mmCIF file with all atom_site columns, C-alpha atoms in Angstrom:
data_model
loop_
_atom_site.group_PDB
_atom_site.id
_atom_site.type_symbol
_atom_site.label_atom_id
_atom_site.label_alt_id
_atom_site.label_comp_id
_atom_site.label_asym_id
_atom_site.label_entity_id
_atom_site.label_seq_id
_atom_site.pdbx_PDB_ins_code
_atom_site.Cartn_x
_atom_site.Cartn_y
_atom_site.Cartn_z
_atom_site.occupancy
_atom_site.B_iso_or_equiv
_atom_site.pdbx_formal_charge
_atom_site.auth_seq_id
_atom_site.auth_comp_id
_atom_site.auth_asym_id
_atom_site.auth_atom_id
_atom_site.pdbx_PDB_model_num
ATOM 1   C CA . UNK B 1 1   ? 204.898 133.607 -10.322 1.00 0.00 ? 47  UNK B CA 1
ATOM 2   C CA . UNK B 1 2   ? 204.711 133.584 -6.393  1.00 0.00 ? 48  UNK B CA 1
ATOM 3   C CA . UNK B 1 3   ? 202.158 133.960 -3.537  1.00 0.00 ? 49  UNK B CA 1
ATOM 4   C CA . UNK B 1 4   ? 202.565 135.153 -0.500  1.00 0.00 ? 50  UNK B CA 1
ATOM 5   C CA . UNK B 1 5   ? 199.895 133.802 1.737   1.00 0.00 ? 51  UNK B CA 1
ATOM 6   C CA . UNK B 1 6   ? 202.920 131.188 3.462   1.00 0.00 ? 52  UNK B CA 1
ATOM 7   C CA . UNK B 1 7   ? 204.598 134.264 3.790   1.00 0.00 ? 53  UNK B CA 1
ATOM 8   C CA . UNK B 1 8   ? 202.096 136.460 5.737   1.00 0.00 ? 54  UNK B CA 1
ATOM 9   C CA . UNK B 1 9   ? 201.151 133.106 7.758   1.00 0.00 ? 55  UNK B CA 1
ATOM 10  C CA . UNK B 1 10  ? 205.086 133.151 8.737   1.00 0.00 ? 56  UNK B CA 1
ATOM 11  C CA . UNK B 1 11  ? 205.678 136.669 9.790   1.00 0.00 ? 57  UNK B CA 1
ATOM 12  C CA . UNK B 1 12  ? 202.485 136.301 11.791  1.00 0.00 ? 58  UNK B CA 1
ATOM 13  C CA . UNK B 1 13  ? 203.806 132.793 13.133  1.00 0.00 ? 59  UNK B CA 1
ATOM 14  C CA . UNK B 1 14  ? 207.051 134.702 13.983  1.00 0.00 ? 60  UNK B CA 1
ATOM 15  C CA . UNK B 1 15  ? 205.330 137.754 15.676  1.00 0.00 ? 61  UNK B CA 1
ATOM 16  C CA . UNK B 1 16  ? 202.993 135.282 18.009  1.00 0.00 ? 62  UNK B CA 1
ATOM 17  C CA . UNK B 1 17  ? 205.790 133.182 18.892  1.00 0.00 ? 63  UNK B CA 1
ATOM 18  C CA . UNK B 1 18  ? 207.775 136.408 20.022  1.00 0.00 ? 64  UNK B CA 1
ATOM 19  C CA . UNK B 1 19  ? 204.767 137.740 21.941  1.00 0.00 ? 65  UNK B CA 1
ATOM 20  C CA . UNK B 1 20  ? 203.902 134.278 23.771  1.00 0.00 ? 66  UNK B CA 1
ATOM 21  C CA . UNK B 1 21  ? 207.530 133.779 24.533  1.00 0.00 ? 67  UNK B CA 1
ATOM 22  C CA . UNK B 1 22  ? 208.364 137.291 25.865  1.00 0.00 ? 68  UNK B CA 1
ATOM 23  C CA . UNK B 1 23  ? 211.543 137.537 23.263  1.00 0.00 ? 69  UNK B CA 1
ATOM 24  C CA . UNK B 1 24  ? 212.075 140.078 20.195  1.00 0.00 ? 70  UNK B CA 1
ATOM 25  C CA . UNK B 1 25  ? 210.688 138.918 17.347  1.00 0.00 ? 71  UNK B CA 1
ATOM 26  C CA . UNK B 1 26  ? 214.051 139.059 15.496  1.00 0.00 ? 72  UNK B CA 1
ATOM 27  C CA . UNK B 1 27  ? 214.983 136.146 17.818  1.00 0.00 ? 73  UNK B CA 1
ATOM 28  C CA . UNK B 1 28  ? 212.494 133.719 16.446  1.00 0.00 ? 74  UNK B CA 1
ATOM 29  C CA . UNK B 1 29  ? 213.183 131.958 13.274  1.00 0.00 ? 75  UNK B CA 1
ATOM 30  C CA . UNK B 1 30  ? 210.627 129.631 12.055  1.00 0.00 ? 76  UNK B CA 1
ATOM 31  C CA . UNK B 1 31  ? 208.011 128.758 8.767   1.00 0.00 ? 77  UNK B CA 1
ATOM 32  C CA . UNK B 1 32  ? 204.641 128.298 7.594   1.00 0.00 ? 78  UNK B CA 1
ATOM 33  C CA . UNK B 1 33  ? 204.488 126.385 4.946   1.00 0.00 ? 79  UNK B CA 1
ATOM 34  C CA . UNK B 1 34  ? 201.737 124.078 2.822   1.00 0.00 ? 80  UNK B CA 1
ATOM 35  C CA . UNK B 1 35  ? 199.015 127.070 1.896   1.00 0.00 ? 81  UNK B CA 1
ATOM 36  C CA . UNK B 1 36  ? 197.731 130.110 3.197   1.00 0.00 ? 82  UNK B CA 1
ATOM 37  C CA . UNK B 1 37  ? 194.760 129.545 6.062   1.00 0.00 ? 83  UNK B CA 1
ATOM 38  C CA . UNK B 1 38  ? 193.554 126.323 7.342   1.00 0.00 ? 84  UNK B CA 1
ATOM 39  C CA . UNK B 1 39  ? 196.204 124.194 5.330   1.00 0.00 ? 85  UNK B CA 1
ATOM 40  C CA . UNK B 1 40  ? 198.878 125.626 6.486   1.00 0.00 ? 86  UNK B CA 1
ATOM 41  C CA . UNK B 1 41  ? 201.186 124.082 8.352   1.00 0.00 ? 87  UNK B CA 1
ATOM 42  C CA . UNK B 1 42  ? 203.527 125.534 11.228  1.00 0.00 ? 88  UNK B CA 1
ATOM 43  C CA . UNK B 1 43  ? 206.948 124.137 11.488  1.00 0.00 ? 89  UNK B CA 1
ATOM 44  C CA . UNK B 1 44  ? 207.158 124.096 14.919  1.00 0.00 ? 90  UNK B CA 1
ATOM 45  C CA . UNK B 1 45  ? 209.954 121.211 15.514  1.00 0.00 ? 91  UNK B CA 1
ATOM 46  C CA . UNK B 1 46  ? 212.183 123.394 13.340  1.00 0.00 ? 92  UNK B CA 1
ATOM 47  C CA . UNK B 1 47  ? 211.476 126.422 15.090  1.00 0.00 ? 93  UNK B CA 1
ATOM 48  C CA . UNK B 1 48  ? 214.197 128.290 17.079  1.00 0.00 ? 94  UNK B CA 1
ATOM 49  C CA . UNK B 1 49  ? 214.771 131.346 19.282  1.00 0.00 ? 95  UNK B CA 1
ATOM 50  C CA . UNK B 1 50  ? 217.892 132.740 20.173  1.00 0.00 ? 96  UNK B CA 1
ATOM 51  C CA . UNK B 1 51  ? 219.152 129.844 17.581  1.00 0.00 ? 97  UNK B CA 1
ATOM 52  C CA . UNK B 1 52  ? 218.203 127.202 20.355  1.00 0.00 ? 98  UNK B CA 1
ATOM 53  C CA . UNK B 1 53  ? 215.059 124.968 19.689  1.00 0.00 ? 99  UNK B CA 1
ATOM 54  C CA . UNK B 1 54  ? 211.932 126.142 21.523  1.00 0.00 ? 100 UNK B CA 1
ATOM 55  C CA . UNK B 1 55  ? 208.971 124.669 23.370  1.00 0.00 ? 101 UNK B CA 1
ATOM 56  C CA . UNK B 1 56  ? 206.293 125.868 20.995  1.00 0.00 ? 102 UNK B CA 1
ATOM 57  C CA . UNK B 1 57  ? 202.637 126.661 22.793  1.00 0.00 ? 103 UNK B CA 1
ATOM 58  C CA . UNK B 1 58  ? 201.012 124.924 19.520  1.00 0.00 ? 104 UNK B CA 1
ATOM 59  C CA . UNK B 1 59  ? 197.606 125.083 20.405  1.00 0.00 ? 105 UNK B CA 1
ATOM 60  C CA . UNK B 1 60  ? 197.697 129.018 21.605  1.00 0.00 ? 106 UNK B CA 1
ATOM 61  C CA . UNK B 1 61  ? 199.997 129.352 18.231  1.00 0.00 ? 107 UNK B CA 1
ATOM 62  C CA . UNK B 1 62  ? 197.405 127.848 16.164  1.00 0.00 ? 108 UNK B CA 1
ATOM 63  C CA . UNK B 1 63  ? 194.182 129.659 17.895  1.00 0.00 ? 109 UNK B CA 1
ATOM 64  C CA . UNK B 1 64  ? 196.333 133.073 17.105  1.00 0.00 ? 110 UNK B CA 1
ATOM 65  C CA . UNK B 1 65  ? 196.870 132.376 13.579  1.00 0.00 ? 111 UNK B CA 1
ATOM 66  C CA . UNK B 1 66  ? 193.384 131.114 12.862  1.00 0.00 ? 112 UNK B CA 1
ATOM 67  C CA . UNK B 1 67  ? 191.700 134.293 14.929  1.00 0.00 ? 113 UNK B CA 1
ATOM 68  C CA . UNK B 1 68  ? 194.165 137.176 13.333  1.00 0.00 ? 114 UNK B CA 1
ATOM 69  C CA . UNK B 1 69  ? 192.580 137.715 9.578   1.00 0.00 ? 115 UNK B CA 1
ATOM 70  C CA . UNK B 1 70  ? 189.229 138.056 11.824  1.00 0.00 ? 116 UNK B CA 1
ATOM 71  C CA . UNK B 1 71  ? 190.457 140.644 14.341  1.00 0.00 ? 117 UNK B CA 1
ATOM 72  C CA . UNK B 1 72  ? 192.525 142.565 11.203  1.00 0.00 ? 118 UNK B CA 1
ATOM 73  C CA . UNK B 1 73  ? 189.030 142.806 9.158   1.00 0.00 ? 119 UNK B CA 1
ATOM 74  C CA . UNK B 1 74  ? 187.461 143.371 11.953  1.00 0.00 ? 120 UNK B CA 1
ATOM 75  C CA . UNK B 1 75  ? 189.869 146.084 13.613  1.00 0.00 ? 121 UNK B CA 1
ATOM 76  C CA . UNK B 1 76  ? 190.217 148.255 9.901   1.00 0.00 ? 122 UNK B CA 1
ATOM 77  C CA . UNK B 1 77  ? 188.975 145.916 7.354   1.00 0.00 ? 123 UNK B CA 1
ATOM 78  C CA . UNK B 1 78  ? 191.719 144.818 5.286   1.00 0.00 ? 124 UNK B CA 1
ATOM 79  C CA . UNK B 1 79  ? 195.684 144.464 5.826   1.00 0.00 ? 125 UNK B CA 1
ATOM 80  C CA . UNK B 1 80  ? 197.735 147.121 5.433   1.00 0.00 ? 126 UNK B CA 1
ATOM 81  C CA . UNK B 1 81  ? 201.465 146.634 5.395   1.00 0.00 ? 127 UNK B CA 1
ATOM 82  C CA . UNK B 1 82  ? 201.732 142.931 5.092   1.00 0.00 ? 128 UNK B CA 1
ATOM 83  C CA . UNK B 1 83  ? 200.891 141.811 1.632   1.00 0.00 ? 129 UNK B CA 1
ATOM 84  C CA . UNK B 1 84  ? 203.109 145.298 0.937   1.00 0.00 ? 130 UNK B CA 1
ATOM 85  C CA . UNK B 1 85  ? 205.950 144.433 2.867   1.00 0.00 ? 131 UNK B CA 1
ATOM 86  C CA . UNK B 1 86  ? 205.880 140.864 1.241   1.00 0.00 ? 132 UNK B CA 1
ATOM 87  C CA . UNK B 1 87  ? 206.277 141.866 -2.262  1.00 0.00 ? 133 UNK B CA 1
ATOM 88  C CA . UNK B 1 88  ? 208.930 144.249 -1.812  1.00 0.00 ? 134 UNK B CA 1
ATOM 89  C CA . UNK B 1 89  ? 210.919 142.355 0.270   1.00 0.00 ? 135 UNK B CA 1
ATOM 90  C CA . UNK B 1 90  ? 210.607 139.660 -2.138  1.00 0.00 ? 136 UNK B CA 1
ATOM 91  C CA . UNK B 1 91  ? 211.435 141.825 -5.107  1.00 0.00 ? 137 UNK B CA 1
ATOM 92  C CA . UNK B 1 92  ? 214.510 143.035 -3.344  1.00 0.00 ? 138 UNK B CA 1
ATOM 93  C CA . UNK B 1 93  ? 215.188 139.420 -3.453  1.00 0.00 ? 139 UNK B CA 1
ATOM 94  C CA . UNK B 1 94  ? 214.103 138.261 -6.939  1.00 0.00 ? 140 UNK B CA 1
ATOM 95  C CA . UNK B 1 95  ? 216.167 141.221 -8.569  1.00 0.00 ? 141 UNK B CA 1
ATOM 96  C CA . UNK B 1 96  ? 219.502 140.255 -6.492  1.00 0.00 ? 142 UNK B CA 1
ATOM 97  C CA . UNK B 1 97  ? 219.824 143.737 -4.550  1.00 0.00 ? 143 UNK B CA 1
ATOM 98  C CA . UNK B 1 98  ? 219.694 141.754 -1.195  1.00 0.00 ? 144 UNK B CA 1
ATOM 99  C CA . UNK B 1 99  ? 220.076 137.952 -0.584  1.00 0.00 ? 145 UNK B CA 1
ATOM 100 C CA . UNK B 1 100 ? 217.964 135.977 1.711   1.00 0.00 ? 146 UNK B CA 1
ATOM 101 C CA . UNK B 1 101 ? 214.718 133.688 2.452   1.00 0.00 ? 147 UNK B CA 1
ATOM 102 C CA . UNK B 1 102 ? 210.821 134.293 1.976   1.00 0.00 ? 148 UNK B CA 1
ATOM 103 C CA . UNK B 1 103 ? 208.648 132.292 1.742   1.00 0.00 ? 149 UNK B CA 1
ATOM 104 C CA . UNK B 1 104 ? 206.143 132.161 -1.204  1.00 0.00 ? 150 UNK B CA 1
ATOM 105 C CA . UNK B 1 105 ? 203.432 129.576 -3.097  1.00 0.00 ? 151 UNK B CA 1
ATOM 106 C CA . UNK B 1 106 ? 205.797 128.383 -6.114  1.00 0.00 ? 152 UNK B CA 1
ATOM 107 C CA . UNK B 1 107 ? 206.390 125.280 -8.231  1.00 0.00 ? 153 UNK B CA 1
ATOM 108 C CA . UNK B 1 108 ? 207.755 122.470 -6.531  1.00 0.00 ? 154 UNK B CA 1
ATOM 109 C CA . UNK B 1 109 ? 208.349 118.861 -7.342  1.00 0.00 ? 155 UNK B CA 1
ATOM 110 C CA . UNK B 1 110 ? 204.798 118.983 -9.264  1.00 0.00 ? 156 UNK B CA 1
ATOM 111 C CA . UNK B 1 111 ? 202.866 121.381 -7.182  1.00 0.00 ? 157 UNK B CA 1
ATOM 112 C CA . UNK B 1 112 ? 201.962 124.476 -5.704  1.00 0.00 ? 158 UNK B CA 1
ATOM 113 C CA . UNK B 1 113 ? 203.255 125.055 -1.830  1.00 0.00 ? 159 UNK B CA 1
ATOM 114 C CA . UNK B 1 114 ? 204.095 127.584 0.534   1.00 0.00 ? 160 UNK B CA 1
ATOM 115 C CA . UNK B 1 115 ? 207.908 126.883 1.003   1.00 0.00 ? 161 UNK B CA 1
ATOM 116 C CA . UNK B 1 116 ? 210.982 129.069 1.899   1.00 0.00 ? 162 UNK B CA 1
ATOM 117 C CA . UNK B 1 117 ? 212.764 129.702 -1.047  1.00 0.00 ? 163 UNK B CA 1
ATOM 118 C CA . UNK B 1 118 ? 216.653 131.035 -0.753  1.00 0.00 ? 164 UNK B CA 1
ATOM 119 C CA . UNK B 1 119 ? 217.438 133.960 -3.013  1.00 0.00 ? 165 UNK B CA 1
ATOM 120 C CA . UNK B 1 120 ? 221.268 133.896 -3.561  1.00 0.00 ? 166 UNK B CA 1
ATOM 121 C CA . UNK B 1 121 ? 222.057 136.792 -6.336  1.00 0.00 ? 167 UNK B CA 1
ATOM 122 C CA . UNK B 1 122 ? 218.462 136.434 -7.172  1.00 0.00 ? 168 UNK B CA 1
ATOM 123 C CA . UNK B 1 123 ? 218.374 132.909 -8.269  1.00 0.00 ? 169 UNK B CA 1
ATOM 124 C CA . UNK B 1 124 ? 215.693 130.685 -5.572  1.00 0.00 ? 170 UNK B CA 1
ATOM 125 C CA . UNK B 1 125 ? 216.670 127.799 -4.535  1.00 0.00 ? 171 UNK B CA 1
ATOM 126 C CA . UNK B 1 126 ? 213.769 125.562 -2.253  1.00 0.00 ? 172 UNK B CA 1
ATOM 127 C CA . UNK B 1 127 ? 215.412 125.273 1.495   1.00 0.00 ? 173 UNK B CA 1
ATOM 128 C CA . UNK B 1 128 ? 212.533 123.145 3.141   1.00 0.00 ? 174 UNK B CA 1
ATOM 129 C CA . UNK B 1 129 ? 212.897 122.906 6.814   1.00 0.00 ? 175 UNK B CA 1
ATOM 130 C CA . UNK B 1 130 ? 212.902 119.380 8.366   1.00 0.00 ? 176 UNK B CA 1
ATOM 131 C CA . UNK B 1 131 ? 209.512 118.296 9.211   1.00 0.00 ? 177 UNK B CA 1
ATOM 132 C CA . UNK B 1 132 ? 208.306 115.948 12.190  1.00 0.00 ? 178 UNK B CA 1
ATOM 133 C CA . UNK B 1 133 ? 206.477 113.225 11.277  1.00 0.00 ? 179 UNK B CA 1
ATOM 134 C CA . UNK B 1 134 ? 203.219 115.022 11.927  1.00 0.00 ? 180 UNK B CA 1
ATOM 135 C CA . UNK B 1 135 ? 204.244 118.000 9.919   1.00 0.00 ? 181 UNK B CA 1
ATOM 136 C CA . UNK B 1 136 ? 205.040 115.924 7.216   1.00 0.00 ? 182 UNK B CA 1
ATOM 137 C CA . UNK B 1 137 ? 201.598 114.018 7.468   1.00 0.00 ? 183 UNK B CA 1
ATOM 138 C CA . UNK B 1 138 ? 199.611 117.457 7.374   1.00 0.00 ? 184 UNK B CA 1
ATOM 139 C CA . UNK B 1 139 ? 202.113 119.249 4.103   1.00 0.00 ? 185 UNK B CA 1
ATOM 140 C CA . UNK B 1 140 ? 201.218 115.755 2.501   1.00 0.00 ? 186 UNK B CA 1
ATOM 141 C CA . UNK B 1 141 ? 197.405 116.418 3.467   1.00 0.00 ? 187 UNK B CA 1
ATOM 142 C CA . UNK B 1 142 ? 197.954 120.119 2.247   1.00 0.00 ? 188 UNK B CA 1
ATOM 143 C CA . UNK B 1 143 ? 199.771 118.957 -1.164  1.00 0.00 ? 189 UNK B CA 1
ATOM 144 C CA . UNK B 1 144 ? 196.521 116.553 -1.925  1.00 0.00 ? 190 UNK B CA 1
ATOM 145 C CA . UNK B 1 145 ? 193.795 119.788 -0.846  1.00 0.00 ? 191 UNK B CA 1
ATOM 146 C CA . UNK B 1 146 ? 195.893 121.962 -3.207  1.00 0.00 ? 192 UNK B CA 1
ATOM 147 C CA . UNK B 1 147 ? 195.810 119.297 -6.598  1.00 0.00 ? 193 UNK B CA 1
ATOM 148 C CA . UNK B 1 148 ? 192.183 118.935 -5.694  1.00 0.00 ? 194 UNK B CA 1
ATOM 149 C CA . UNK B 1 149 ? 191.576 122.318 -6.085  1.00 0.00 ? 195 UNK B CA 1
ATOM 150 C CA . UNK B 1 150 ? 193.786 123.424 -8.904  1.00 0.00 ? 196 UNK B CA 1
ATOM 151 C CA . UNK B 1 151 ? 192.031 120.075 -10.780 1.00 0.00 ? 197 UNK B CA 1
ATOM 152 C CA . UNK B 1 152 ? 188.307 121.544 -9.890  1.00 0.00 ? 198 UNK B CA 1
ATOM 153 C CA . UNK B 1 153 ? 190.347 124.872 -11.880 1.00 0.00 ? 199 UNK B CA 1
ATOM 154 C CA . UNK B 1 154 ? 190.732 122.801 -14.919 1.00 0.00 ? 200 UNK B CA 1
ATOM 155 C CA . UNK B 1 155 ? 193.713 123.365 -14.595 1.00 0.00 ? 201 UNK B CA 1
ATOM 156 C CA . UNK B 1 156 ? 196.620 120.555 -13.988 1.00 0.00 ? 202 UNK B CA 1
ATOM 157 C CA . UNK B 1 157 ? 198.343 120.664 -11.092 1.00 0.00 ? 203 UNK B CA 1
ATOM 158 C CA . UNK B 1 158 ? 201.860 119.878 -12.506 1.00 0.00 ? 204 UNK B CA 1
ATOM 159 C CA . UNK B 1 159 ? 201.514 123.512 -14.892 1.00 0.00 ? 205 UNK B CA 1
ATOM 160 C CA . UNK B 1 160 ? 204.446 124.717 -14.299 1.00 0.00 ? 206 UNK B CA 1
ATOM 161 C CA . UNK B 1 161 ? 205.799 128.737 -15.164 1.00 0.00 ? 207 UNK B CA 1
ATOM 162 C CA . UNK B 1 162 ? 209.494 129.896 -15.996 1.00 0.00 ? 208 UNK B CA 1
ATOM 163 C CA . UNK B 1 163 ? 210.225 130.106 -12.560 1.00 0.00 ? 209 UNK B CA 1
ATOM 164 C CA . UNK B 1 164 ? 209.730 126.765 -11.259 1.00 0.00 ? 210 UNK B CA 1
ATOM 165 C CA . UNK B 1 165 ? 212.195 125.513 -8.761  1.00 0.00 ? 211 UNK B CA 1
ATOM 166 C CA . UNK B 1 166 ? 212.782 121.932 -8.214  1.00 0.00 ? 212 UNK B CA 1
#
């Protein structure tokens, strides 16, 4: 079982980035990870464009990514081809037709995160980007927000499906 919110929260990330830098989005490679929304957290110290590390505008990033679910429900009410796009390039990925990175809410090291999983020949594999120490402070923030919640579920946090990854 995956989510996708990390993933939507990335692609946006991605897009922003492009836009506030003036380069082609295909140039920026960088995650969201944590949850979807307010606990996510953007690895901007890991970020790149062109394949050289970027100044990141953080706080205009952040305002974007906070503002855009807003303006989209505002602008025509729900997403269109995000959540779409997601699971099918996912699938493409899970089945082995193509091999690459998403990433997606899965089982990892006794919770549920956001992370970039690696699909080689469809088999994940967690690829974690390095985190600054304040990145690492807020995914540790995120992890604790997440095991409240899934607790107030009644449901342990550590429930695991076939397809955890470790």
């Amino acid at each position: 079982m995956y989510g996708i919110g990390s993933n939507l929260d990335s692609a946006r990330y991605r897009l922003t980035l492009a836009r506030l830098l003036d380069v082609p989005a295909a140039a920026v490679r960088g995650h969201v990870i944590g949850e979807h929304g307010d606990g996510a957290v953007v690895c901007a110290s890991s970020t790149t464009v062109n394949g050289t590390p970027a100044d990141i505008p953080l706080t205009e990033v952040r305002a974007e990514l906070r503002t855009r679910p807003g303006r989209i429900s505002a602008g025509v009410g729900r997403t269109r081809s995000g959540p779409a796009g997601a699971v099918l390039s996912t699938l493409r990925k899970a089945l082995g037709l193509v091999d690459g990175t998403e990433e997606l809410t899965c089982h990892h090291r006794g919770d549920w995160l956001g992370i970039p999983l690696r699909f080689t020949s469809g088999q994940p594999v967690a690829c974690l980007p390095a985190l600054d120490a304040g990145e690492d402070a807020q995914l540790v923030a995120t992890t604790a927000k997440l095991r409240g919640a899934y607790q107030a579920l009644g449901r342990p946090a550590s429930s695991s499906t076939p397809l955890e990854t470790t």
